């Protein structure tokens, strides 16, 4: 297995571990490329595509404006909604001059927390380490996540340190905390202490009881770890979301407000869970525009 991983990563001309921008797998006709986050992923349990965390790079339309965003699709930590909550979102940002990176992070019973967090942190470090190559400003690197990806984004922005066990290299020397965070209907309830629900994290992923302790769930409950250092945060949710309760997003926003974190919350009356940019839902189409105005106000997009 190790030999196959090395062979796969050899397709990349320059390793991500070097801290330099990599030449990449991808489609040059579409101006897309994919870079691996590690030479050999820490704790790898296979050598398939789902075992190798990566970033697919969507360059901006025209000149880069210096801002980057890393996109974490959702999927209940069992899969990734890469189209609705990945490619479509990347194109939206790219059309506004932002360099977008869609993150493939490890998940499922094979890779329970903290592995998804390790990959998200590595993604931020990689983009920051290669800011010059992508014509980015190192202090304008954001992270957006939807549903489970939104929960991951919130964990990322509230963790004080990095997950141990990763490679020690020039990438790992970079800060793993994003400069702004966007949460789309974040799946906070997956980590409620009552793990009997249909989307309860430990039940769904069959995490052993010896691991799934109250302390484990608390560690990945972002609202408990908000501080004044938490990055500016934008939250979008719908009031009648039958899958993930909106109350958790409201409580998260209130916790941000109490900590003095610049934040904004938009709750729409109706809308099923998993709307993405809501291009096919007229009542919800306003939310990306509200996000754009928030990004302009925060100095992350030009006026």
Coordinates of N, CA, C and O in Angstrom, one line a residue, residues 201-292:
X201 N -23.4 11.6 15.1 CA -22.1 11.3 14.5 C -21.6 9.9 14.9 O -21.3 9.0 14.0
X202 N -21.5 9.6 16.2 CA -21.0 8.3 16.6 C -21.8 7.1 16.2 O -21.3 6.0 15.9
X203 N -23.2 7.3 16.2 CA -24.1 6.2 15.8 C -23.9 6.0 14.3 O -23.8 4.9 13.8
X204 N -24.0 7.1 13.5 CA -23.9 6.9 12.1 C -22.6 6.3 11.6 O -22.6 5.5 10.7
X205 N -21.5 6.7 12.2 CA -20.2 6.3 11.8 C -19.7 5.1 12.5 O -18.6 4.6 12.3
X206 N -20.5 4.6 13.5 CA -20.1 3.5 14.3 C -18.8 3.7 15.0 O -17.9 2.8 15.1
X207 N -18.7 4.9 15.6 CA -17.5 5.2 16.4 C -17.6 4.4 17.7 O -18.6 4.5 18.4
X208 N -16.6 3.7 18.1 CA -16.7 2.9 19.3 C -17.0 3.7 20.6 O -16.6 4.9 20.7
X209 N -17.7 3.1 21.5 CA -18.1 3.8 22.7 C -16.9 4.2 23.5 O -16.9 5.3 24.2
X210 N -15.8 3.5 23.4 CA -14.6 3.8 24.1 C -14.0 5.1 23.6 O -13.3 5.8 24.3
X211 N -14.3 5.4 22.3 CA -13.8 6.7 21.8 C -14.9 7.8 21.9 O -14.5 9.0 22.3
X212 N -16.1 7.4 21.7 CA -17.2 8.4 21.7 C -17.6 8.7 23.1 O -18.8 8.4 23.6
X213 N -16.8 9.4 23.9 CA -17.1 9.8 25.3 C -17.7 11.2 25.3 O -17.6 11.9 24.2
X214 N -18.3 11.6 26.4 CA -18.7 13.0 26.5 C -17.6 14.0 26.1 O -17.9 15.0 25.5
X215 N -16.4 13.7 26.6 CA -15.3 14.6 26.3 C -15.0 14.7 24.8 O -14.6 15.8 24.3
X216 N -15.1 13.6 24.1 CA -14.9 13.5 22.6 C -15.9 14.4 21.9 O -15.6 15.2 21.1
X217 N -17.2 14.3 22.3 CA -18.2 15.1 21.7 C -18.0 16.5 22.0 O -18.2 17.4 21.2
X218 N -17.7 16.8 23.2 CA -17.5 18.2 23.7 C -16.3 18.9 22.9 O -16.4 20.0 22.5
X219 N -15.3 18.1 22.6 CA -14.1 18.6 21.9 C -14.5 19.1 20.6 O -13.9 20.1 20.1
X220 N -15.5 18.5 19.9 CA -15.9 18.9 18.6 C -17.2 19.5 18.5 O -17.9 19.5 17.5
X221 N -17.6 20.2 19.6 CA -18.8 21.0 19.7 C -18.3 22.5 19.7 O -17.9 23.0 20.7
X222 N -18.3 23.1 18.5 CA -17.6 24.4 18.3 C -18.1 25.5 19.2 O -17.3 26.4 19.7
X223 N -19.4 25.5 19.5 CA -19.9 26.6 20.3 C -19.2 26.7 21.7 O -19.2 27.8 22.3
X224 N -18.7 25.6 22.2 CA -18.0 25.6 23.5 C -16.6 26.2 23.5 O -16.0 26.4 24.5
X225 N -16.1 26.4 22.3 CA -14.7 26.8 22.2 C -14.5 28.2 21.5 O -13.4 28.5 21.1
X226 N -15.6 28.9 21.3 CA -15.5 30.3 20.7 C -14.7 31.2 21.7 O -15.0 31.2 22.9
X227 N -13.8 32.0 21.1 CA -13.1 33.0 21.9 C -13.1 34.3 21.0 O -13.6 34.3 19.9
X228 N -12.5 35.3 21.6 CA -12.4 36.6 20.8 C -11.5 36.4 19.6 O -11.5 37.3 18.8
X229 N -10.7 35.4 19.6 CA -9.8 35.1 18.5 C -10.4 34.4 17.3 O -9.8 34.2 16.3
X230 N -11.7 33.9 17.5 CA -12.4 33.2 16.4 C -12.6 34.2 15.2 O -12.9 35.3 15.4
X231 N -12.3 33.7 14.0 CA -12.4 34.6 12.8 C -13.8 35.1 12.6 O -14.8 34.5 13.0
X232 N -13.9 36.2 11.8 CA -15.3 36.7 11.4 C -16.0 35.6 10.7 O -15.5 34.8 9.9
X233 N -17.4 35.5 11.0 CA -18.1 34.3 10.6 C -19.5 34.8 10.0 O -20.2 35.6 10.6
X234 N -19.9 34.2 8.9 CA -21.2 34.4 8.3 C -21.9 33.1 8.3 O -21.4 32.0 8.0
X235 N -23.2 33.1 8.7 CA -24.0 31.9 8.8 C -25.3 32.0 8.0 O -26.0 33.0 8.1
X236 N -25.6 30.9 7.3 CA -26.8 30.9 6.5 C -27.6 29.6 6.9 O -27.0 28.5 7.0
X237 N -28.9 29.7 7.2 CA -29.7 28.5 7.5 C -31.2 28.8 7.2 O -31.5 30.0 6.8
X238 N -32.0 27.8 7.2 CA -33.4 28.0 7.0 C -34.2 27.5 8.2 O -33.8 26.6 8.9
X239 N -35.3 28.2 8.5 CA -36.0 28.0 9.7 C -36.7 26.7 9.8 O -36.8 26.1 10.9
X240 N -37.1 26.1 8.7 CA -37.8 24.8 8.7 C -36.9 23.7 8.3 O -37.4 22.6 7.8
X241 N -35.6 23.8 8.4 CA -34.7 22.7 8.1 C -35.0 21.5 9.0 O -34.9 21.6 10.2
X242 N -35.5 20.5 8.4 CA -36.0 19.3 9.1 C -34.8 18.3 9.4 O -35.1 17.4 10.2
X243 N -33.7 18.6 8.9 CA -32.5 17.7 9.1 C -31.6 18.2 10.2 O -31.2 17.5 11.1
X244 N -31.2 19.5 10.1 CA -30.4 20.1 11.1 C -31.1 21.3 11.7 O -31.4 22.3 11.0
X245 N -31.4 21.3 13.0 CA -32.1 22.4 13.6 C -31.4 23.7 13.5 O -30.2 23.9 13.7
X246 N -32.2 24.7 13.1 CA -31.7 26.1 13.0 C -31.3 26.7 14.3 O -30.4 27.6 14.4
X247 N -31.9 26.2 15.4 CA -31.6 26.7 16.8 C -30.1 26.6 17.1 O -29.5 27.5 17.7
X248 N -29.4 25.6 16.6 CA -27.9 25.5 16.8 C -27.2 26.6 16.1 O -26.2 27.1 16.7
X249 N -27.6 27.0 14.9 CA -26.9 28.1 14.3 C -27.2 29.4 15.0 O -26.3 30.3 15.1
X250 N -28.4 29.6 15.5 CA -28.8 30.8 16.2 C -27.9 30.9 17.5 O -27.3 31.9 17.8
X251 N -27.8 29.8 18.2 CA -27.0 29.7 19.4 C -25.5 30.0 19.2 O -24.8 30.6 19.9
X252 N -25.1 29.5 18.0 CA -23.7 29.7 17.7 C -23.4 31.2 17.4 O -22.4 31.8 17.8
X253 N -24.4 31.8 16.7 CA -24.2 33.2 16.4 C -24.2 34.0 17.7 O -23.4 35.0 17.9
X254 N -25.1 33.7 18.6 CA -25.2 34.4 19.9 C -23.9 34.2 20.7 O -23.4 35.2 21.3
X255 N -23.3 33.1 20.6 CA -22.0 32.8 21.3 C -20.9 33.7 20.6 O -20.0 34.2 21.3
X256 N -20.9 33.8 19.3 CA -19.9 34.6 18.6 C -20.1 36.1 19.0 O -19.1 36.8 19.3
X257 N -21.4 36.5 19.1 CA -21.7 37.9 19.5 C -21.2 38.2 20.9 O -20.6 39.2 21.2
X258 N -21.4 37.3 21.8 CA -20.9 37.4 23.2 C -19.4 37.5 23.3 O -18.9 38.3 24.1
X259 N -18.7 36.8 22.4 CA -17.3 36.9 22.4 C -16.7 38.1 21.6 O -15.5 38.2 21.6
X260 N -17.6 38.8 21.0 CA -17.1 40.0 20.3 C -16.6 39.7 18.9 O -15.8 40.5 18.3
X261 N -17.0 38.6 18.4 CA -16.5 38.2 17.0 C -17.4 38.8 16.0 O -18.6 38.6 16.0
X262 N -16.9 39.5 15.0 CA -17.7 40.0 13.9 C -18.4 38.9 13.2 O -17.8 37.9 12.7
X263 N -19.7 39.0 13.2 CA -20.5 37.8 12.6 C -21.8 38.3 12.1 O -22.3 39.4 12.5
X264 N -22.4 37.5 11.2 CA -23.7 37.8 10.6 C -24.5 36.5 10.4 O -23.9 35.5 10.0
X265 N -25.7 36.5 10.7 CA -26.6 35.4 10.6 C -27.8 35.7 9.7 O -28.5 36.7 10.0
X266 N -28.1 34.8 8.8 CA -29.3 35.0 7.9 C -30.1 33.7 8.0 O -29.6 32.6 7.6
X267 N -31.4 33.8 8.5 CA -32.3 32.7 8.6 C -33.5 33.0 7.7 O -34.1 34.0 7.8
X268 N -33.7 32.1 6.7 CA -34.8 32.2 5.8 C -36.0 31.3 6.3 O -35.7 30.3 6.9
X269 N -37.2 31.8 6.0 CA -38.3 31.1 6.5 C -38.4 29.6 6.1 O -38.7 28.7 6.9
X270 N -38.3 29.4 4.8 CA -38.5 28.0 4.2 C -37.3 27.6 3.4 O -36.7 28.4 2.7
X271 N -37.1 26.3 3.4 CA -36.0 25.7 2.6 C -35.5 24.4 3.1 O -35.2 24.3 4.3
X272 N -35.5 23.4 2.3 CA -35.0 22.1 2.8 C -33.5 22.2 3.1 O -32.8 23.1 2.6
X273 N -33.1 21.1 3.8 CA -31.7 21.1 4.1 C -30.9 20.7 2.8 O -31.3 20.0 1.9
X274 N -29.7 21.4 2.6 CA -28.9 21.1 1.5 C -29.2 21.9 0.2 O -29.3 21.3 -0.9
X275 N -29.3 23.2 0.4 CA -29.7 24.0 -0.7 C -28.6 24.5 -1.6 O -28.7 25.0 -2.7
X276 N -27.3 24.4 -1.0 CA -26.2 25.0 -1.7 C -26.4 26.5 -1.9 O -26.8 27.2 -1.0
X277 N -26.1 27.0 -3.1 CA -26.3 28.4 -3.5 C -27.8 28.7 -3.7 O -28.1 29.9 -3.9
X278 N -28.6 27.7 -3.8 CA -30.1 27.9 -3.9 C -30.5 28.5 -5.2 O -31.5 29.3 -5.3
X279 N -29.7 28.3 -6.3 CA -30.0 28.9 -7.6 C -31.4 28.5 -8.2 O -32.0 29.2 -8.9
X280 N -31.9 27.3 -7.7 CA -33.2 26.8 -8.2 C -34.3 27.1 -7.3 O -35.4 26.6 -7.4
X281 N -34.0 27.9 -6.2 CA -35.0 28.2 -5.2 C -35.2 29.7 -5.1 O -34.4 30.3 -4.3
X282 N -36.1 30.3 -5.8 CA -36.3 31.7 -5.8 C -36.3 32.4 -4.4 O -35.7 33.5 -4.3
X283 N -36.9 31.8 -3.5 CA -37.0 32.4 -2.1 C -35.7 32.5 -1.4 O -35.6 33.3 -0.4
X284 N -34.7 31.7 -1.8 CA -33.4 31.7 -1.1 C -32.3 32.3 -1.9 O -31.2 32.3 -1.4
X285 N -32.6 32.7 -3.1 CA -31.5 33.2 -4.0 C -30.7 34.4 -3.5 O -29.6 34.7 -3.9
X286 N -31.3 35.0 -2.5 CA -30.7 36.3 -2.0 C -29.5 36.0 -1.1 O -28.7 36.9 -0.9
X287 N -29.4 34.8 -0.6 CA -28.3 34.6 0.4 C -26.9 34.8 -0.1 O -26.1 35.4 0.5
X288 N -26.6 34.3 -1.4 CA -25.2 34.5 -1.8 C -24.9 36.0 -2.0 O -23.8 36.5 -1.8
X289 N -26.0 36.8 -2.4 CA -25.8 38.2 -2.5 C -25.5 38.9 -1.1 O -24.7 39.8 -1.0
X290 N -26.2 38.4 -0.1 CA -25.9 38.9 1.2 C -24.5 38.5 1.7 O -23.8 39.3 2.3
X291 N -24.0 37.3 1.3 CA -22.7 36.9 1.6 C -21.7 37.8 0.9 O -20.7 38.3 1.5
X292 N -21.9 38.1 -0.4 CA -21.0 39.0 -1.1 C -20.9 40.4 -0.5 O -19.8 40.9 -0.3

